[in-house]
Coordinates of C-alpha atoms in Angstrom, one line a residue:
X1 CA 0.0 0.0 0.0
X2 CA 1.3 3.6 -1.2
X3 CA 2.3 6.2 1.5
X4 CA -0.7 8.6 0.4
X5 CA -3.4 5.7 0.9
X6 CA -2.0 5.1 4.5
X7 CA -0.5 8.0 5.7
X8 CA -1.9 11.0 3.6
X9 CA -5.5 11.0 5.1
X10 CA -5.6 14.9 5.2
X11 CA -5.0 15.9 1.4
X12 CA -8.5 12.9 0.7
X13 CA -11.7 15.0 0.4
X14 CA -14.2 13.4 3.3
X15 CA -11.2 12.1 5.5
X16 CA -12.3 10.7 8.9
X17 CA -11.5 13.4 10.6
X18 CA -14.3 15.3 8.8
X19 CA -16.2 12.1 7.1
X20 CA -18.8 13.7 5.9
X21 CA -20.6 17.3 6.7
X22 CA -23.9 15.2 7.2
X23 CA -23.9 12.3 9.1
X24 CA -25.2 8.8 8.0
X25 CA -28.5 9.7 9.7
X26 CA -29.3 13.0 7.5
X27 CA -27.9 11.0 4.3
X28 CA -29.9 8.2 5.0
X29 CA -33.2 10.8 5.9
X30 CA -32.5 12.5 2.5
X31 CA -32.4 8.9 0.6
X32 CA -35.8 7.9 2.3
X33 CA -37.4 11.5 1.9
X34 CA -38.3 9.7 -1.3
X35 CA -40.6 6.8 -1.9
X36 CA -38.6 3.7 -3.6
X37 CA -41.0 4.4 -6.4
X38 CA -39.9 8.1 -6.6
X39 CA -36.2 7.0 -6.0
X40 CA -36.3 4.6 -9.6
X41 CA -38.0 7.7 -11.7
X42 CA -35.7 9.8 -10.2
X43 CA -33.0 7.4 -11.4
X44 CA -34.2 6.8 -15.1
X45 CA -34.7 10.3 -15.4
X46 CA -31.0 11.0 -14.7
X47 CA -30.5 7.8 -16.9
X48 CA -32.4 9.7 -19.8
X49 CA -30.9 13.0 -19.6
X50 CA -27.2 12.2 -18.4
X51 CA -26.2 8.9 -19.9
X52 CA -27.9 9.1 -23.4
X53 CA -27.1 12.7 -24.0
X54 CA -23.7 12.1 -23.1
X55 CA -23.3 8.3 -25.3
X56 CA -25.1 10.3 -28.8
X57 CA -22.1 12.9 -27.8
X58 CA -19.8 10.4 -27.8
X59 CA -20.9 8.5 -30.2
X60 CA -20.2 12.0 -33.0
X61 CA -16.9 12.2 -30.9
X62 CA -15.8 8.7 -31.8
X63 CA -17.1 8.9 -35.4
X64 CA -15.4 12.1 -36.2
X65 CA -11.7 10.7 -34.7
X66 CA -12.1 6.8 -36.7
X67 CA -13.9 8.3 -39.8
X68 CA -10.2 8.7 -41.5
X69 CA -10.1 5.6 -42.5
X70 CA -13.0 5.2 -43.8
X71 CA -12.5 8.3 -45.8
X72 CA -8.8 6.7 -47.2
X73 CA -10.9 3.7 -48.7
X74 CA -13.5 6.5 -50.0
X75 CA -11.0 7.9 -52.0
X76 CA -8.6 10.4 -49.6
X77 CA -5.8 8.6 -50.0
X78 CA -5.6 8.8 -53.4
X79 CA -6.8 12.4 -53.7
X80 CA -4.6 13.5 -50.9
X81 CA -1.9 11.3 -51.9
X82 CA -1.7 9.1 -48.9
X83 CA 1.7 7.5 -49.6
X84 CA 4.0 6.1 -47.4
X85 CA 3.5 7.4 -43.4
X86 CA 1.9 10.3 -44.4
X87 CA -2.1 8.7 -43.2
X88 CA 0.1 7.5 -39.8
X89 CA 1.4 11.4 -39.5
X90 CA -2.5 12.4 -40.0
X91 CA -4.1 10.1 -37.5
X92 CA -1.1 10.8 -35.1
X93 CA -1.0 14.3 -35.0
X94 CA -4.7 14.5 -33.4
X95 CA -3.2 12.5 -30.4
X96 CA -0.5 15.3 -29.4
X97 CA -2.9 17.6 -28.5
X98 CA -5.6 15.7 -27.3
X99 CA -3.7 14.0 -25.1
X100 CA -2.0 16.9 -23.5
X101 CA -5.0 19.3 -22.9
X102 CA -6.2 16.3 -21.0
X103 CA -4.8 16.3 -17.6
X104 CA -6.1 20.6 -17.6
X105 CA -9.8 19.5 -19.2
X106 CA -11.4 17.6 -16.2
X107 CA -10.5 20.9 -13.8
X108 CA -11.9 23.5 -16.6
X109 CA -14.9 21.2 -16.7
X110 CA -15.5 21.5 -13.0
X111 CA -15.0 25.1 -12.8
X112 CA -16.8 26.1 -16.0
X113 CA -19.2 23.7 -15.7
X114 CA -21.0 20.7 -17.9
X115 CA -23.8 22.5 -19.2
X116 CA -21.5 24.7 -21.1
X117 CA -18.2 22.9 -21.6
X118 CA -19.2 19.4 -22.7
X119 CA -21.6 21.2 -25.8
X120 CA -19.2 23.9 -26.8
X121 CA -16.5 21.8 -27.8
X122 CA -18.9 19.7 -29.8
X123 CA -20.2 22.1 -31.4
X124 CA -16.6 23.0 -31.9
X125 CA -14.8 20.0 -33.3
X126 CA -18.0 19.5 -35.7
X127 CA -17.3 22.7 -37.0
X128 CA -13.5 21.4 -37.3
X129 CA -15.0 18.4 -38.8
X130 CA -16.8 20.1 -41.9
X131 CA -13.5 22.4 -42.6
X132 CA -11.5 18.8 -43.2
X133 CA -14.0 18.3 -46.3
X134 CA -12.4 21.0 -48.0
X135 CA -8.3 20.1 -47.5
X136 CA -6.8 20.1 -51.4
X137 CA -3.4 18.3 -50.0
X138 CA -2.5 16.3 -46.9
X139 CA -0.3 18.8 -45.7
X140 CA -3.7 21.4 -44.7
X141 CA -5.1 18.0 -42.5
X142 CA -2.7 18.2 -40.4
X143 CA -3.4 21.7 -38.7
X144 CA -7.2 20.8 -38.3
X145 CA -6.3 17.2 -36.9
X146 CA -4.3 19.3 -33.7
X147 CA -7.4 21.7 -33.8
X148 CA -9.7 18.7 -33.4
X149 CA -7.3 17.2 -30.8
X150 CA -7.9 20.4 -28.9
X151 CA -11.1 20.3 -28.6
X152 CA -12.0 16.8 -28.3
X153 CA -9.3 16.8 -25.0
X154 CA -12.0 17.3 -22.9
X155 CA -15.2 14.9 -23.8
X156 CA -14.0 11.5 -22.7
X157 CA -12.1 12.5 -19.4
X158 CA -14.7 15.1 -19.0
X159 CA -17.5 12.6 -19.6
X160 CA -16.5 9.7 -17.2
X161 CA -15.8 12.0 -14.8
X162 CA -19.2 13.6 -14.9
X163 CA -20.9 9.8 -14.8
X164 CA -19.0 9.3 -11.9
X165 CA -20.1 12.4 -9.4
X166 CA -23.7 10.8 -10.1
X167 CA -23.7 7.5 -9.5
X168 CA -22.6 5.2 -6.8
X169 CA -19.6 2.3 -7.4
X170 CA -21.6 -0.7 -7.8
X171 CA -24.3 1.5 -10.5
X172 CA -21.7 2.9 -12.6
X173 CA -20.5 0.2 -14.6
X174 CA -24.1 -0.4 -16.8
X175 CA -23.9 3.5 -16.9
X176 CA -20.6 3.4 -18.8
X177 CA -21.3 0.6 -20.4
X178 CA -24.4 2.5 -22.0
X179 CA -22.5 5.8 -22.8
X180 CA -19.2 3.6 -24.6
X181 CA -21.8 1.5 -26.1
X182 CA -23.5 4.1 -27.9
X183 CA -20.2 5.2 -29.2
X184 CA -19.5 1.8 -30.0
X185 CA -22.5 1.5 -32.3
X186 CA -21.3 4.4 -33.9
X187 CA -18.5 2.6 -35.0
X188 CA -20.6 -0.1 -36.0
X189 CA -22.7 1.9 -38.4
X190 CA -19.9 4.7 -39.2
X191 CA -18.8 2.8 -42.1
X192 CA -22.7 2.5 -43.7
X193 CA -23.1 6.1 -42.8
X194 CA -20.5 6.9 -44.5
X195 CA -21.1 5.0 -47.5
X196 CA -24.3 6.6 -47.9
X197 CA -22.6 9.9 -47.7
X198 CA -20.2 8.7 -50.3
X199 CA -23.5 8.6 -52.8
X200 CA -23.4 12.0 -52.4
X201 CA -20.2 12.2 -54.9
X202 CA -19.8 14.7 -57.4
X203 CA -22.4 16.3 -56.0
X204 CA -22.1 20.3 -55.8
X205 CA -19.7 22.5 -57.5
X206 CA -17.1 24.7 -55.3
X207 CA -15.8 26.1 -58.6
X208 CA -12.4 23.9 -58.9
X209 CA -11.3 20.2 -59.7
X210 CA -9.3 20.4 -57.0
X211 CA -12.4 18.8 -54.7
X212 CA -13.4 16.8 -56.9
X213 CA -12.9 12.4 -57.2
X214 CA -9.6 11.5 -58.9
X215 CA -10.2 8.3 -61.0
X216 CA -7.6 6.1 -63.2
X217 CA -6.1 2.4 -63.6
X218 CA -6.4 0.0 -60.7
X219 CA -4.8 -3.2 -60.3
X220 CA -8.2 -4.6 -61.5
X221 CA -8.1 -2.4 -64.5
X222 CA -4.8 -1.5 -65.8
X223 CA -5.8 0.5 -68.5
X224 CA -8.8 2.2 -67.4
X225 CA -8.6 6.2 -68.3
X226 CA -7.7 8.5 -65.3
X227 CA -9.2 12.1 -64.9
X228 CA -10.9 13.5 -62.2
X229 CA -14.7 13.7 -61.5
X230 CA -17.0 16.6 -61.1
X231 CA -18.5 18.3 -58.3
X232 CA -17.3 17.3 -54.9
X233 CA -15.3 14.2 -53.9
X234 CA -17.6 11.7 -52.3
X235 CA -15.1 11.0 -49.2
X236 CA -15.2 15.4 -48.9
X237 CA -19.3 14.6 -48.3
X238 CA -18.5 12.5 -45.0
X239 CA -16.6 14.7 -43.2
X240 CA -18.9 17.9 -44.1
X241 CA -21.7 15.9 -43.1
X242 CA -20.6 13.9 -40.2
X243 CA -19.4 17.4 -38.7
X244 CA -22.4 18.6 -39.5
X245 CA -24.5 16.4 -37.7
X246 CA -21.8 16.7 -34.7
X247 CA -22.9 20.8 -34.6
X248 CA -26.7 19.6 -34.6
X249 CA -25.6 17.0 -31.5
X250 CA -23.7 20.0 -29.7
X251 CA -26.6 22.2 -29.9
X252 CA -29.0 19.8 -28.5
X253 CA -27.1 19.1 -26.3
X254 CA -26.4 22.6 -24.8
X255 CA -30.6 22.1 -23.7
X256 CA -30.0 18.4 -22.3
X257 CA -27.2 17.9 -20.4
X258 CA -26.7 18.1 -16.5
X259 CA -24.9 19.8 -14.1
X260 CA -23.4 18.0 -11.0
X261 CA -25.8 16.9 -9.3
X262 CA -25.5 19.3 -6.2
X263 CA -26.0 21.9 -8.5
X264 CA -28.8 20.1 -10.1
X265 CA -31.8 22.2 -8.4
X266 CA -30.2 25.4 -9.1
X267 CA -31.9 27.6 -11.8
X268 CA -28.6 27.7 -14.7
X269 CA -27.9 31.1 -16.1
X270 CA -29.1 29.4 -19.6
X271 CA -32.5 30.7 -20.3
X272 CA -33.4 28.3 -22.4
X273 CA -33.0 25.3 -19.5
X274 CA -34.9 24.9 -16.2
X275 CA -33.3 23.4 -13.0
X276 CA -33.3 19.0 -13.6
X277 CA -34.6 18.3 -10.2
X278 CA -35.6 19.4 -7.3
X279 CA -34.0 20.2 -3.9
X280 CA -35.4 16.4 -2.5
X281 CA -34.4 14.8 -5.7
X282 CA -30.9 16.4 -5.6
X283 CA -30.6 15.9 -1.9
X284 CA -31.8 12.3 -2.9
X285 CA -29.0 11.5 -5.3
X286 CA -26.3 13.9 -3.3
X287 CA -27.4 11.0 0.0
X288 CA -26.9 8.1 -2.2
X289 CA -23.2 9.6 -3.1
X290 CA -22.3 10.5 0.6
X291 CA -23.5 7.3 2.1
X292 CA -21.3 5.2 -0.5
X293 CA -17.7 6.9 -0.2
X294 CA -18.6 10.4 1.1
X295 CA -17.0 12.7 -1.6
X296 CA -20.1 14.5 -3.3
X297 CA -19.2 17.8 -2.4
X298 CA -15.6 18.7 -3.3
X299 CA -13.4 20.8 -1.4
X300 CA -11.6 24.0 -2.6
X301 CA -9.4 23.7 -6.1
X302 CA -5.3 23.1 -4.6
X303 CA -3.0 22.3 -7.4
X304 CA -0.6 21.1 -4.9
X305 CA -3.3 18.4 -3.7
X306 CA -4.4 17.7 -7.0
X307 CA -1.3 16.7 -8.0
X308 CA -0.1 15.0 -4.4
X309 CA -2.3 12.4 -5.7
X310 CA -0.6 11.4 -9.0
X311 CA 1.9 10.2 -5.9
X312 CA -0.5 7.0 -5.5
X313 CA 0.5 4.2 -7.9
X314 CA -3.2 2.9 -8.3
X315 CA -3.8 6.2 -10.4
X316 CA -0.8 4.9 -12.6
X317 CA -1.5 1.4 -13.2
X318 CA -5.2 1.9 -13.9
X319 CA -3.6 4.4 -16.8
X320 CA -1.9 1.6 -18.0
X321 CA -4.8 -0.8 -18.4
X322 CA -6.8 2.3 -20.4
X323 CA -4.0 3.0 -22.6
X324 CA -3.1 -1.0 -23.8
X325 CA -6.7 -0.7 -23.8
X326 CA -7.7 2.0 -26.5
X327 CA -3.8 0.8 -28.1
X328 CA -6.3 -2.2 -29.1
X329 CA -9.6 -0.4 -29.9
X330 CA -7.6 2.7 -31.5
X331 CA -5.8 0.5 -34.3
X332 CA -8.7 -1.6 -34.7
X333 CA -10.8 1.2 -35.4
X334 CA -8.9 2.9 -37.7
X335 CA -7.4 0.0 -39.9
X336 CA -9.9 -2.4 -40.2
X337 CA -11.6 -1.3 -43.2
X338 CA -8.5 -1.2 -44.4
X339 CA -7.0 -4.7 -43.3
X340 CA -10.9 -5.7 -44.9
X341 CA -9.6 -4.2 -48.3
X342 CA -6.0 -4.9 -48.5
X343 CA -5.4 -7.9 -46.4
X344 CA -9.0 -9.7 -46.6
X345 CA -9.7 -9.1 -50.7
X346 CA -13.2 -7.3 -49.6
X347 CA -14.3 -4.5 -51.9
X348 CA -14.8 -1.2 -50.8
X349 CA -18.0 -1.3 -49.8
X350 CA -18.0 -4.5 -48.2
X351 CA -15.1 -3.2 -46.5
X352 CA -17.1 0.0 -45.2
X353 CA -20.3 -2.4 -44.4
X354 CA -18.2 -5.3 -42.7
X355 CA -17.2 -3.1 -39.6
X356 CA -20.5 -2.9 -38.6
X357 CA -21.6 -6.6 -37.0
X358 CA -18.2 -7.5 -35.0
X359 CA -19.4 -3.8 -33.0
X360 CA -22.6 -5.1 -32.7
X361 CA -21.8 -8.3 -30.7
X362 CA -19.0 -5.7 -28.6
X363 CA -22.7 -4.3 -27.9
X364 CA -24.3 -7.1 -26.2
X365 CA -20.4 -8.3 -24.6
X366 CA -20.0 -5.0 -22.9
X367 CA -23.3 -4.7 -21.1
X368 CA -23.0 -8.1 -20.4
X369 CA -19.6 -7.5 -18.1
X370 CA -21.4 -4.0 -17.1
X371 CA -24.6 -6.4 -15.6
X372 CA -22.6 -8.9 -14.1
X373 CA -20.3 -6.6 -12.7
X374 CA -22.5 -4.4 -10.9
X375 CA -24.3 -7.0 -9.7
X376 CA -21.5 -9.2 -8.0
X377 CA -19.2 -6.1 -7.5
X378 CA -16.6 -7.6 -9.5
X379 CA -14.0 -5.8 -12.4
X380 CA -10.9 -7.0 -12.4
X381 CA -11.4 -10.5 -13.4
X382 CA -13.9 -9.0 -16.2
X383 CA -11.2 -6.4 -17.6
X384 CA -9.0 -9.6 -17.5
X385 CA -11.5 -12.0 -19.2
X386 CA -11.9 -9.3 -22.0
X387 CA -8.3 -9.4 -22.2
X388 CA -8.1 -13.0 -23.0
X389 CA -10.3 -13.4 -25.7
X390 CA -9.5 -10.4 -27.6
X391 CA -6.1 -12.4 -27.3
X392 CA -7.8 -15.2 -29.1
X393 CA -9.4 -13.3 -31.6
X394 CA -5.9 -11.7 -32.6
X395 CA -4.2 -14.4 -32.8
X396 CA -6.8 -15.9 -35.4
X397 CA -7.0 -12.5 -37.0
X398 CA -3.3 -12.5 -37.5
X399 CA -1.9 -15.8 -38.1
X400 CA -4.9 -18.2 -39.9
X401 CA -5.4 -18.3 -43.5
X402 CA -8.8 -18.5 -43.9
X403 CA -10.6 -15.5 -44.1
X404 CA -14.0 -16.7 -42.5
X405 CA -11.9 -17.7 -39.9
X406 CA -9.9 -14.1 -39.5
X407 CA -13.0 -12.5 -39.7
X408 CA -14.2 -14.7 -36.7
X409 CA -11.5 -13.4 -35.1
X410 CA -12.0 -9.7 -35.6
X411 CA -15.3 -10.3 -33.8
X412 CA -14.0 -11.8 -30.7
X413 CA -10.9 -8.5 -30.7
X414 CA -13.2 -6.1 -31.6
X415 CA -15.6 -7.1 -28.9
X416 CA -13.0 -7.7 -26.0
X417 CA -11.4 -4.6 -26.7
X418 CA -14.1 -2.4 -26.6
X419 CA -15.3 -4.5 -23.7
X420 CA -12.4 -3.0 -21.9
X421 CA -13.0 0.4 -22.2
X422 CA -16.0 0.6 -19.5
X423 CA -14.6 -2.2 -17.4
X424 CA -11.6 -0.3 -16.7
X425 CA -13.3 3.3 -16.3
X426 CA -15.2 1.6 -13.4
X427 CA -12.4 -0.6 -12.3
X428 CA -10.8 2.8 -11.7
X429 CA -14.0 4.9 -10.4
X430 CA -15.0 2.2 -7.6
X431 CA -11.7 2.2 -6.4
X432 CA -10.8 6.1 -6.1
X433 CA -12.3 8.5 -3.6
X434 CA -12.4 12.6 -3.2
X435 CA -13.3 14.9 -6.3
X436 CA -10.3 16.4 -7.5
X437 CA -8.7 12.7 -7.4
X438 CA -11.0 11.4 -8.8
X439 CA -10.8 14.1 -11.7
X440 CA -7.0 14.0 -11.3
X441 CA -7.6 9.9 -12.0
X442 CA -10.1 10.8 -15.4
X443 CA -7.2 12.7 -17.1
X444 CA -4.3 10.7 -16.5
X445 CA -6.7 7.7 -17.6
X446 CA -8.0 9.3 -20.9
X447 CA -4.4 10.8 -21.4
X448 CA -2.8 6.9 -21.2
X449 CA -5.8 6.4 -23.6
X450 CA -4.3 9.5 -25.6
X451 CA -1.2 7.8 -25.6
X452 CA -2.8 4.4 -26.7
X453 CA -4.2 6.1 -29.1
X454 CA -0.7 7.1 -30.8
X455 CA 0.4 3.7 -30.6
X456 CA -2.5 2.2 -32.1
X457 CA -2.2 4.8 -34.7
X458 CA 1.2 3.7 -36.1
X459 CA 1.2 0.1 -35.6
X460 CA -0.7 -1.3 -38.9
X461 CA 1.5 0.4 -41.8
X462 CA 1.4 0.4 -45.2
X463 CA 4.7 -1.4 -46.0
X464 CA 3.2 -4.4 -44.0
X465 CA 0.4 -5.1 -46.0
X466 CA -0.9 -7.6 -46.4
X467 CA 0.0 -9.4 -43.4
X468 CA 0.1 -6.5 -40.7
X469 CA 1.9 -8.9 -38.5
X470 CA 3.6 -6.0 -36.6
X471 CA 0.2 -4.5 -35.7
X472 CA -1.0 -7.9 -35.0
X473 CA 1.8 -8.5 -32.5
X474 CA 1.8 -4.9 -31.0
X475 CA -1.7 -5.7 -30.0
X476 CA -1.5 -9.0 -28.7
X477 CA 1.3 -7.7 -25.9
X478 CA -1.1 -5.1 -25.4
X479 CA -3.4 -7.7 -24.3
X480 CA -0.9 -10.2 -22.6
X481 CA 0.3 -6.9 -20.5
X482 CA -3.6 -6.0 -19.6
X483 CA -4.1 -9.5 -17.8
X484 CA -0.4 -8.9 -15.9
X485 CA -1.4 -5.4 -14.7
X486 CA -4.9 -6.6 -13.5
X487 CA -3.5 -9.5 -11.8
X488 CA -1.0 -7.0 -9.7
X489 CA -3.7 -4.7 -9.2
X490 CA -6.3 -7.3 -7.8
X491 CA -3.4 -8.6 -6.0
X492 CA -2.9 -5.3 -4.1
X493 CA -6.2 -4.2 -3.5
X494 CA -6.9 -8.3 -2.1
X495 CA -3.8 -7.4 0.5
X496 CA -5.7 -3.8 1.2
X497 CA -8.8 -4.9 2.3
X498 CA -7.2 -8.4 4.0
X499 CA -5.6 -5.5 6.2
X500 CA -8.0 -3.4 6.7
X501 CA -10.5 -5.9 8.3
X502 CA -7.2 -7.8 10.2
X503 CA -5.6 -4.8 11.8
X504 CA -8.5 -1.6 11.0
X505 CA -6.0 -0.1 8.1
X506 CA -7.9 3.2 6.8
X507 CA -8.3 3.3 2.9
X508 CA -8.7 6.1 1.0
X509 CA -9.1 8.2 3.8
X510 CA -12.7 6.3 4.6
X511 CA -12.9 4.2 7.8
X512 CA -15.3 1.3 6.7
X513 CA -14.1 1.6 2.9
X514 CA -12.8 -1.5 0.7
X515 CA -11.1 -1.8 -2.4
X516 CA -13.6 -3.6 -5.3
X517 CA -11.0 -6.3 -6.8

């Protein structure tokens, strides 16, 4: 156990010194100032409003990062010419900024607020989005791929951290589940989007051929003419309208999303939005929080506090498991139309239309853990079961022949990785306590997954092809080190609580509270 979790009980918001401003008896009074019947609404309202506003945000968030490659099979590649590392440079570039701003986003989120952070940026990066239909070389991408990076820092960290101030530990995990599993789907149906967006080609007139389709010989056709097409290129139409729909998304959700929730029954300075609940409900859901790890209400902003706690090694290795994590669902996502194309023999718009149904059954795999999880107040062993059969899938992926079989495989990797993603947000969530830890935790989480996100960006190049057995391999030690880490962390938090009952060792700066292996 780390100095800070034994020693450092002062600098933990809620320490036992001051547990809680409330004691158990007023929490408990505010929980049953509701009727049970009252309580569910209460909780399937903030279901409706937080979880789904913030999973349709998401979901436009993790379209507009992945669509690239979509776009290169579209026709970017060769209109941009793609050649070499130059696609790697584009979808690596993104990733400097995004993960950088990260560790700065979750403290502007809490001091600006959700209700006008989380929709500004949106509305933001969609407007990003749409300018990226209207590059003429590859060189121009690469400014608006640090500008997206900007302002896309903040969602995900910003996001989970948001989930977390609502719910209690052993809720959270369908909750995440729900919000990555919407973005999920948009992965799933990314690809058709897009390829009905790609009808949209030569469509318009800008006045130049530089935006229009480039056409010529193919390995399929040798000697078919080259020229370029009219109107606008068809790959141009998905980004302009994929960012478009992100503005829509950012606007609507300006009206829908939530504060915290102690500042949910106070009137916002929007005029357009009216408080979400009222004072019982919010005392309600602020009881619920207090009575499971007393840290609703966060104490005054002290950088040298918030970044004391980077000093406990938890916050680290839970980093690690998100960033081999999204090293997995990063190069997945942006090479696997293209390992359909090039290293399966699928056409382009099989390619496009196969991503979908291996996201689908990631769909059904991830609630699944989320269920489970919650209800035997379990993580690690799920993260590490994901772990494993993504493993499998890899391996087939990367080293059979038969391309039923491979394709098998990119069902079980796509679904274990992506599996992983709200396992290990709530791995880390249940076992973290106080605000600004917590939101210290979010950013270095999402900034691993930043990281992760580089890596998986590079892995699968062009000079491999068809094989990508570098990729392949990068990704399988990805998964080999997700089930060491988890083992190591189980492993600690198993001695934690074996102490804490034996000889009344304090965690987390909460008498009573246990680590969830």
């Amino acid at each position: 156990m780390s100095d800070i979790e034994k020693n450092d009980v002062a600098h933990i918001e809620r320490s036992l010194s001051g547990k809680s401003q409330d004691s158990d008896a007023v929490n408990d009074a505010r929980i049953n100032a509701l009727t049970p019947e009252q309580q569910k609404k209460v909780i399937r309202r903030i279901d409706r409003r937080l979880v789904l506003t913030l999973g349709f945000m998401y979901c436009v968030s993790l379209m507009d990062r992945t669509n690239t490659g979509i776009a290169v099979v579209a026709g970017m590649g060769v209109d941009l010419v793609l050649i070499g590392s130059r696609y790697s440079i584009i979808v690596l570039v993104f990733f400097l900024t995004y993960t950088l701003l990260q560790p700065l986003a979750t403290v502007v989120l809490r001091k600006v607020g959700p209700r006008i952070f989380l929709p500004s940026i949106t509305v933001l990066w969609g407007i990003t989005m749409i300018c990226s239909g209207f590059v003429v070389t590859w060189l121009q991408m690469i400014p608006l791929r640090l500008v997206l990076g900007i302002f896309e820092a903040g969602f995900f960290p910003g996001s989970a951290y948001l989930l977390s101030t609502w719910y209690p530990r052993y809720e959270l995990q369908k909750r995440n589940a729900v919000f990555y599993l919407i973005g999920s789907m948009a992965s799933a149906f990314a690809g058709i989007l897009a390829y009905g967006f790609f009808q949209m080609n030569t469509l318009g007139d800008l006045g130049s051929p530089d935006y229009g389709q480039h056409y010529g010989p193919t390995a399929a056709n040798p000697k078919a003419p080259s020229g370029i097409m009219p109107g606008i290129a068809g790959w141009r139409w998905i980004y302009i309208m994929q960012g478009l729909i992100t503005v829509i998304i950012g606007f609507i959700g300006a009206f829908t999303i939530v504060d915290f929730p102690e500042l949910a029954a106070i009137k916002s300075k929007n005029p357009f939005t009216r408080p979400f609940l009222t004072e019982k409900e919010a005392a309600f859901v602020v009881g619920r929080i207090e009575r499971d790890r007393h840290d609703a209400i966060p104490e005054p902003f002290s950088l040298k506090v918030y970044l004391k706690c980077a000093l406990d090694v938890k916050v680290w290795g839970f980093a690690a498991l998100f960033g081999l994590s999204t090293t997995q669902t990063y190069a997945i996502s942006y090479f696997l139309p293209i390992i359909l194309e090039d290293g399966m023999g699928f056409s382009v718009a099989a390619s496009q239309c196969l991503v979908a149904p291996p996201y689908v059954l990631a769909a059904f795999s991830m609630f699944a853990c989320a269920w489970y999880g919650d209800k035997w107040h379990i993580r690690g062993p799920w993260v590490a079961f994901n772990a494993l059969y993504a493993l499998i899938g890899l391996v087939l992926l990367g080293f059979v022949e038969n391309v039923g079989v491979r394709y098998f495989g990119v069902f079980l990797a796509v679904s274990g990785c992506n599996s992983n993603v709200p396992s290990v947000l709530t791995f880390q969530a249940n076992n973290i306590r106080g605000q600004w830890k917590r939101a210290l935790a979010s950013a270095t989480l999402v900034g691993a997954g930043g990281i992760g996100g580089i890596i998986g960006s590079t892995v699968f190049r062009s000079q491999d092809n068809p094989a990508y057995t570098p990729g392949i391999i990068t990704v399988i030690i990805a998964s080999i080190l997700i089930l060491i880490i988890t083992a190591l962390l189980d492993y600690k938090f198993w001695r934690a609580n074996k102490r804490a009952s034996m000889e009344g060792v304090i965690i987390e700066g909460l008498e009573g509270f246990r680590y969830t292996i």
